[in-house]
Amino acid sequence: MNLNKKILTFAFQSRKFQLQVNKNIIDGKIKLPVHLAFGHEFVSALVRSFFLMSKDSLFLTHRNIHYTSIFSKNSRKIYQNFLLNKIQSFNTLGSMNYFDEKTSIKYTSSILGNNLSVAAGFAEGNKSSKSIVYCVVGDGAIEEGSFYETLLLSKSLGLRIVFILENNNFSMATTIKQRRFDMNIKKLSQSIGIKYYYFKRKDIISNVKKYRKIITNTREADDPVVLEFQILTLGSYKDGDNKINYHHGPMKLGINNAYVYNNDSDILYLMNKKLSQ
Amino acid sequence: MIIEKFRNNFKKNIFKKFIFFGQNITYGSRISGLTKDIEKIKNTKIYNTQNSENSLVGFGLGLMLNNKNSIYFAKQLDFMLLAFDHFVNTYNYILFRKKIGSFSIITYIVDSGYEGPQSRLHNLQEFSSLSYVDCNYLVFPEDIKINLRKIRQKTFKIYCISQRHARSYFNPTLIRHFKKKDIFQYKKGKSGTIISIGFASYKAYELIQSKKLDVDFYVITNPIQKIPNQILKKIINGKYLYIFDDSRSKVKKLDYIFEYIKTRNKNFKIKTFFRDENISKLYVNNDNYILKI
């Protein structure tokens, strides 16, 4: 399968899975917290497409369904166990701390920034192989001290970690501008001697090329790297005059909707337009 | 010295590919002698690290998740407050994994006094209770020897040494070890019983020696373990029970003993020697609490 088609397939697979979970939430069949990730599928499909399942490892956050849906073969079965009629008898850690013994997803955490240093320890244990540890964070988690601490630790110990920063501009209902100074992650990373790359949301084709090159180089290096992805999480709601893009609850969608929106604001629509050519 | 006994027994329990890390472990005083000569242990990896306690605990748990064995040497227990998220959240996730490594934190409890609020943190009970981490006081050479064997187990442990007594010479003979309970009997006697938790054992032992008390003397090294019934039954056959606990914890883990005894013998004499909980005296670590005996 050609690369573009592969990425598209993973993205649609993730979307389809989320739509089913979304429906189960609307129908009241799932009550435990699930952080849907409509609009995040490009980055997870990209990571999946260059990921070596036998070697690499993935460290996720509470919003992880766009990864678990395409990395974990048991995701359907595990989510089935989240259904109300099964949950009582199922020993689960839930969606935010997704757990599957037989997958490359080694750890997921519901605590902001908690997965960073755990990923660093895991990467230290993998030093002798050419494997990569991928650690996903959001723009909220990088406000935690553990982000800086782990970048420093990874650089000092020469750990092969790809930090995937999914920047959707929201932490709960608050934009970056509403809560803090818009710090320069590039300069922060570079001040610790770590390479940084930015992935603009609409540059689908060049992002794929850029990502491939970075991962090829990282596999040969003993160094961490920071990749920041611009994300538009779908599922906005109104809070007074404010439009909140952070999405937690379900959307009014049927399970056959491929797209949330039939325009470029939906990453899947955009990906299909660019990668199908 | 206690610290020497610790170092000797520590080396014996390390196998190859262990990773040691922590701040100042290969420079200066090497955490007041805690990691002296650590470089001489063969086939291990050592990292003298940055000062990031939260991330260093996460790092150790990440190694554990990867089935690797490691030990984090930290200056003192109160520094670990920064890592409580990992003790609770990370550790309790990792426990679900079938194949994990061994991770231990070895540190001092600053019980020497006069360090201000830091001296306040002598609460291993709370650490253990909140996290379910296996917490251990390293007290006398014999219990140190036995408790350090657990380093090889594929679990998460915290070991604490007394800053105040690390260079003291105590070497009582071990009479019995209650294996599953981490309770050590150091003396046999007829007139009564003394039970001490952790570092209060030093004072209790000194008193037994100086006043020649004819008592059963039990030391609890794991602060949340319960006294087995066989000991409790024996206690009420004696004349009195003295309980020593020099921790700052308001949670007195031995309260259940009172209930057990009072329901069986209302006239039984129990005396407790706890620290003064008057807030103005909490930072000072004198032993006034114990002089009443």
CSV table of N, CA and C in Angstrom, one decimal, chain A residues 167-252:
chain,number,residue,atom,x,y,z
A,167,ASN,N,-0.9,20.5,19.8
A,167,ASN,CA,-1.4,21.8,20.3
A,167,ASN,C,-2.7,22.2,19.7
A,168,ASN,N,-3.8,22.0,20.5
A,168,ASN,CA,-5.1,22.3,20.0
A,168,ASN,C,-5.6,23.7,20.6
A,169,ASN,N,-4.6,24.3,21.3
A,169,ASN,CA,-4.9,25.7,21.8
A,169,ASN,C,-5.8,25.7,23.0
A,170,PHE,N,-6.2,24.5,23.5
A,170,PHE,CA,-7.2,24.5,24.6
A,170,PHE,C,-6.7,23.6,25.7
A,171,SER,N,-6.9,24.1,26.9
A,171,SER,CA,-6.7,23.2,28.1
A,171,SER,C,-8.1,23.4,28.8
A,172,MET,N,-8.8,22.3,28.8
A,172,MET,CA,-10.2,22.4,29.2
A,172,MET,C,-10.9,23.5,28.4
A,173,ALA,N,-11.5,24.5,29.0
A,173,ALA,CA,-12.3,25.4,28.2
A,173,ALA,C,-11.5,26.7,28.0
A,174,THR,N,-10.2,26.7,28.2
A,174,THR,CA,-9.4,27.9,28.2
A,174,THR,C,-8.3,27.9,27.1
A,175,THR,N,-8.3,28.9,26.3
A,175,THR,CA,-7.3,29.0,25.2
A,175,THR,C,-5.9,29.4,25.9
A,176,ILE,N,-4.9,29.2,25.1
A,176,ILE,CA,-3.5,29.5,25.6
A,176,ILE,C,-3.5,31.0,26.0
A,177,LYS,N,-4.0,31.9,25.1
A,177,LYS,CA,-4.0,33.3,25.4
A,177,LYS,C,-4.7,33.7,26.7
A,178,GLN,N,-5.8,32.9,26.9
A,178,GLN,CA,-6.6,33.2,28.2
A,178,GLN,C,-5.9,32.7,29.4
A,179,ARG,N,-4.9,31.9,29.3
A,179,ARG,CA,-4.3,31.3,30.6
A,179,ARG,C,-2.8,31.6,30.8
A,180,ARG,N,-2.1,31.9,29.7
A,180,ARG,CA,-0.7,32.1,29.9
A,180,ARG,C,0.0,32.9,28.8
A,181,PHE,N,1.2,33.2,29.0
A,181,PHE,CA,2.1,33.8,27.9
A,181,PHE,C,2.3,32.7,26.9
A,182,ASP,N,2.3,33.1,25.6
A,182,ASP,CA,2.4,32.1,24.5
A,182,ASP,C,3.9,31.9,24.3
A,183,MET,N,4.4,30.9,25.1
A,183,MET,CA,5.9,30.7,25.1
A,183,MET,C,6.3,30.1,23.8
A,184,ASN,N,7.6,30.3,23.6
A,184,ASN,CA,8.2,29.8,22.3
A,184,ASN,C,8.8,28.4,22.6
A,185,ILE,N,8.1,27.4,22.2
A,185,ILE,CA,8.6,26.0,22.4
A,185,ILE,C,9.9,25.7,21.6
A,186,LYS,N,10.0,26.3,20.5
A,186,LYS,CA,11.2,26.1,19.7
A,186,LYS,C,12.4,26.6,20.4
A,187,LYS,N,12.3,27.8,21.0
A,187,LYS,CA,13.5,28.4,21.7
A,187,LYS,C,13.7,27.6,23.0
A,188,LEU,N,12.6,27.2,23.6
A,188,LEU,CA,12.8,26.4,24.9
A,188,LEU,C,13.5,25.1,24.6
A,189,SER,N,13.1,24.4,23.5
A,189,SER,CA,13.8,23.1,23.1
A,189,SER,C,15.2,23.4,22.8
A,190,GLN,N,15.4,24.4,21.9
A,190,GLN,CA,16.8,24.7,21.5
A,190,GLN,C,17.7,25.1,22.6
A,191,SER,N,17.1,25.7,23.6
A,191,SER,CA,18.0,26.1,24.8
A,191,SER,C,18.5,24.9,25.5
A,192,ILE,N,17.9,23.8,25.3
A,192,ILE,CA,18.3,22.5,26.0
A,192,ILE,C,19.1,21.7,24.9
A,193,GLY,N,19.3,22.2,23.7
A,193,GLY,CA,20.0,21.5,22.7
A,193,GLY,C,19.1,20.4,22.0
A,194,ILE,N,17.8,20.6,22.0
A,194,ILE,CA,16.9,19.6,21.4
A,194,ILE,C,16.3,20.2,20.1
A,195,LYS,N,16.3,19.4,19.1
A,195,LYS,CA,15.8,19.9,17.8
A,195,LYS,C,14.2,19.9,17.9
A,196,TYR,N,13.7,20.9,17.2
A,196,TYR,CA,12.3,21.2,17.3
A,196,TYR,C,11.7,21.4,15.9
A,197,TYR,N,10.5,20.8,15.6
A,197,TYR,CA,9.9,21.0,14.3
A,197,TYR,C,8.4,21.3,14.5
A,198,TYR,N,7.9,22.2,13.6
A,198,TYR,CA,6.5,22.6,13.7
A,198,TYR,C,5.8,22.1,12.5
A,199,PHE,N,4.6,21.6,12.7
A,199,PHE,CA,3.7,21.0,11.7
A,199,PHE,C,2.4,21.8,11.6
A,200,LYS,N,2.4,22.6,10.6
A,200,LYS,CA,1.2,23.4,10.3
A,200,LYS,C,0.1,22.5,9.9
A,201,ARG,N,-1.1,22.7,10.4
A,201,ARG,CA,-2.3,21.8,10.1
A,201,ARG,C,-2.6,21.5,8.7
A,202,LYS,N,-2.5,22.6,7.9
A,202,LYS,CA,-2.9,22.4,6.5
A,202,LYS,C,-1.9,21.9,5.5
A,203,ASP,N,-0.6,21.8,6.0
A,203,ASP,CA,0.5,21.3,5.1
A,203,ASP,C,0.6,19.8,5.1
A,204,ILE,N,-0.4,19.2,4.7
A,204,ILE,CA,-0.5,17.7,4.8
A,204,ILE,C,0.7,17.0,4.1
A,205,ILE,N,0.8,17.3,2.8
A,205,ILE,CA,1.8,16.7,2.0
A,205,ILE,C,3.3,16.9,2.5
A,206,SER,N,3.6,18.2,2.8
A,206,SER,CA,4.9,18.5,3.3
A,206,SER,C,5.2,17.9,4.7
A,207,ASN,N,4.1,17.9,5.5
A,207,ASN,CA,4.2,17.3,6.8
A,207,ASN,C,4.6,15.8,6.8
A,208,VAL,N,4.1,15.1,5.8
A,208,VAL,CA,4.4,13.7,5.7
A,208,VAL,C,5.9,13.5,5.4
A,209,LYS,N,6.3,14.3,4.4
A,209,LYS,CA,7.7,14.2,4.0
A,209,LYS,C,8.7,14.6,5.1
A,210,LYS,N,8.3,15.7,5.8
A,210,LYS,CA,9.1,16.2,6.9
A,210,LYS,C,9.2,15.2,8.0
A,211,TYR,N,8.0,14.6,8.4
A,211,TYR,CA,8.0,13.6,9.5
A,211,TYR,C,8.8,12.4,9.1
A,212,ARG,N,8.7,11.9,7.9
A,212,ARG,CA,9.5,10.7,7.5
A,212,ARG,C,11.0,11.0,7.7
A,213,LYS,N,11.4,12.1,7.3
A,213,LYS,CA,12.9,12.5,7.4
A,213,LYS,C,13.3,12.5,8.9
A,214,ILE,N,12.5,13.1,9.7
A,214,ILE,CA,12.8,13.3,11.1
A,214,ILE,C,12.9,11.9,11.8
A,215,ILE,N,12.0,11.1,11.5
A,215,ILE,CA,11.9,9.7,12.2
A,215,ILE,C,13.1,8.9,11.7
A,216,THR,N,13.4,9.0,10.4
A,216,THR,CA,14.6,8.2,9.9
A,216,THR,C,15.9,8.7,10.6
A,217,ASN,N,16.0,10.0,10.7
A,217,ASN,CA,17.2,10.5,11.4
A,217,ASN,C,17.2,10.2,12.9
A,218,THR,N,16.1,10.3,13.5
A,218,THR,CA,16.0,10.0,15.0
A,218,THR,C,16.4,8.6,15.3
A,219,ARG,N,16.0,7.7,14.4
A,219,ARG,CA,16.3,6.3,14.7
A,219,ARG,C,17.8,6.0,14.7
A,220,GLU,N,18.5,6.8,14.1
A,220,GLU,CA,20.0,6.7,14.0
A,220,GLU,C,20.7,7.5,15.1
A,221,ALA,N,20.0,8.4,15.8
A,221,ALA,CA,20.6,9.3,16.7
A,221,ALA,C,20.3,8.9,18.2
A,222,ASP,N,21.1,9.4,19.1
A,222,ASP,CA,20.8,9.1,20.5
A,222,ASP,C,20.4,10.5,21.1
A,223,ASP,N,19.3,10.9,20.7
A,223,ASP,CA,18.8,12.3,21.0
A,223,ASP,C,17.3,12.4,21.0
A,224,PRO,N,16.7,13.2,21.9
A,224,PRO,CA,15.3,13.4,21.8
A,224,PRO,C,15.0,14.5,20.7
A,225,VAL,N,13.7,14.6,20.3
A,225,VAL,CA,13.3,15.6,19.4
A,225,VAL,C,11.9,16.0,19.7
A,226,VAL,N,11.6,17.3,19.5
A,226,VAL,CA,10.2,17.8,19.8
A,226,VAL,C,9.5,18.1,18.5
A,227,LEU,N,8.3,17.6,18.3
A,227,LEU,CA,7.5,17.8,17.1
A,227,LEU,C,6.2,18.5,17.6
A,228,GLU,N,5.9,19.7,17.2
A,228,GLU,CA,4.7,20.3,17.6
A,228,GLU,C,3.7,20.3,16.4
A,229,PHE,N,2.5,19.8,16.6
A,229,PHE,CA,1.5,19.7,15.6
A,229,PHE,C,0.3,20.7,15.9
A,230,GLN,N,0.0,21.5,15.0
A,230,GLN,CA,-1.2,22.4,15.1
A,230,GLN,C,-2.4,21.5,14.9
A,231,ILE,N,-3.3,21.5,15.9
A,231,ILE,CA,-4.5,20.7,15.8
A,231,ILE,C,-5.8,21.5,16.0
A,232,LEU,N,-6.8,21.2,15.3
A,232,LEU,CA,-8.1,21.8,15.5
A,232,LEU,C,-9.1,20.6,16.0
A,233,THR,N,-9.3,20.6,17.3
A,233,THR,CA,-10.2,19.6,17.9
A,233,THR,C,-11.6,20.0,17.5
A,234,LEU,N,-12.3,19.0,16.9
A,234,LEU,CA,-13.7,19.3,16.5
A,234,LEU,C,-14.7,19.0,17.6
A,235,GLY,N,-15.8,19.8,17.6
A,235,GLY,CA,-16.7,19.5,18.7
A,235,GLY,C,-16.9,20.8,19.6
A,236,SER,N,-17.0,21.9,19.0
A,236,SER,CA,-17.1,23.1,19.7
A,236,SER,C,-18.4,23.3,20.4
A,237,TYR,N,-18.5,24.1,21.4
A,237,TYR,CA,-19.7,24.5,22.0
A,237,TYR,C,-19.6,26.0,22.5
A,238,LYS,N,-20.8,26.5,22.8
A,238,LYS,CA,-20.8,28.0,23.2
A,238,LYS,C,-20.8,28.1,24.7
A,239,ASP,N,-20.0,28.9,25.2
A,239,ASP,CA,-20.0,29.3,26.6
A,239,ASP,C,-20.2,30.8,26.7
A,240,GLY,N,-21.4,31.2,26.8
A,240,GLY,CA,-21.7,32.7,26.7
A,240,GLY,C,-21.3,33.1,25.3
A,241,ASP,N,-20.4,34.1,25.2
A,241,ASP,CA,-20.0,34.6,23.9
A,241,ASP,C,-18.8,33.8,23.4
A,242,ASN,N,-18.2,33.0,24.2
A,242,ASN,CA,-17.0,32.3,23.8
A,242,ASN,C,-17.3,31.0,23.1
A,243,LYS,N,-16.6,30.7,22.1
A,243,LYS,CA,-16.7,29.4,21.4
A,243,LYS,C,-15.6,28.5,21.9
A,244,ILE,N,-16.0,27.4,22.5
A,244,ILE,CA,-15.0,26.5,23.1
A,244,ILE,C,-14.7,25.4,22.2
A,245,ASN,N,-13.5,25.2,21.8
A,245,ASN,CA,-13.1,24.2,20.8
A,245,ASN,C,-12.7,22.9,21.5
A,246,TYR,N,-12.4,23.0,22.8
A,246,TYR,CA,-12.0,21.8,23.5
A,246,TYR,C,-13.2,20.8,23.5
A,247,HIS,N,-13.0,19.6,23.2
A,247,HIS,CA,-14.1,18.7,23.1
A,247,HIS,C,-13.9,17.5,24.1
A,248,HIS,N,-15.0,17.3,24.9
A,248,HIS,CA,-14.9,16.2,25.8
A,248,HIS,C,-16.1,15.3,25.6
A,249,GLY,N,-17.2,15.8,25.5
A,249,GLY,CA,-18.4,15.0,25.4
A,249,GLY,C,-18.7,14.6,24.0
A,250,PRO,N,-19.8,13.9,23.7
A,250,PRO,CA,-20.1,13.4,22.4
A,250,PRO,C,-20.6,14.5,21.5
A,251,MET,N,-20.6,14.2,20.2
A,251,MET,CA,-21.1,15.1,19.2
A,251,MET,C,-22.4,14.4,18.6
A,252,LYS,N,-23.3,15.3,18.0
A,252,LYS,CA,-24.5,14.7,17.4
A,252,LYS,C,-24.1,14.2,16.0
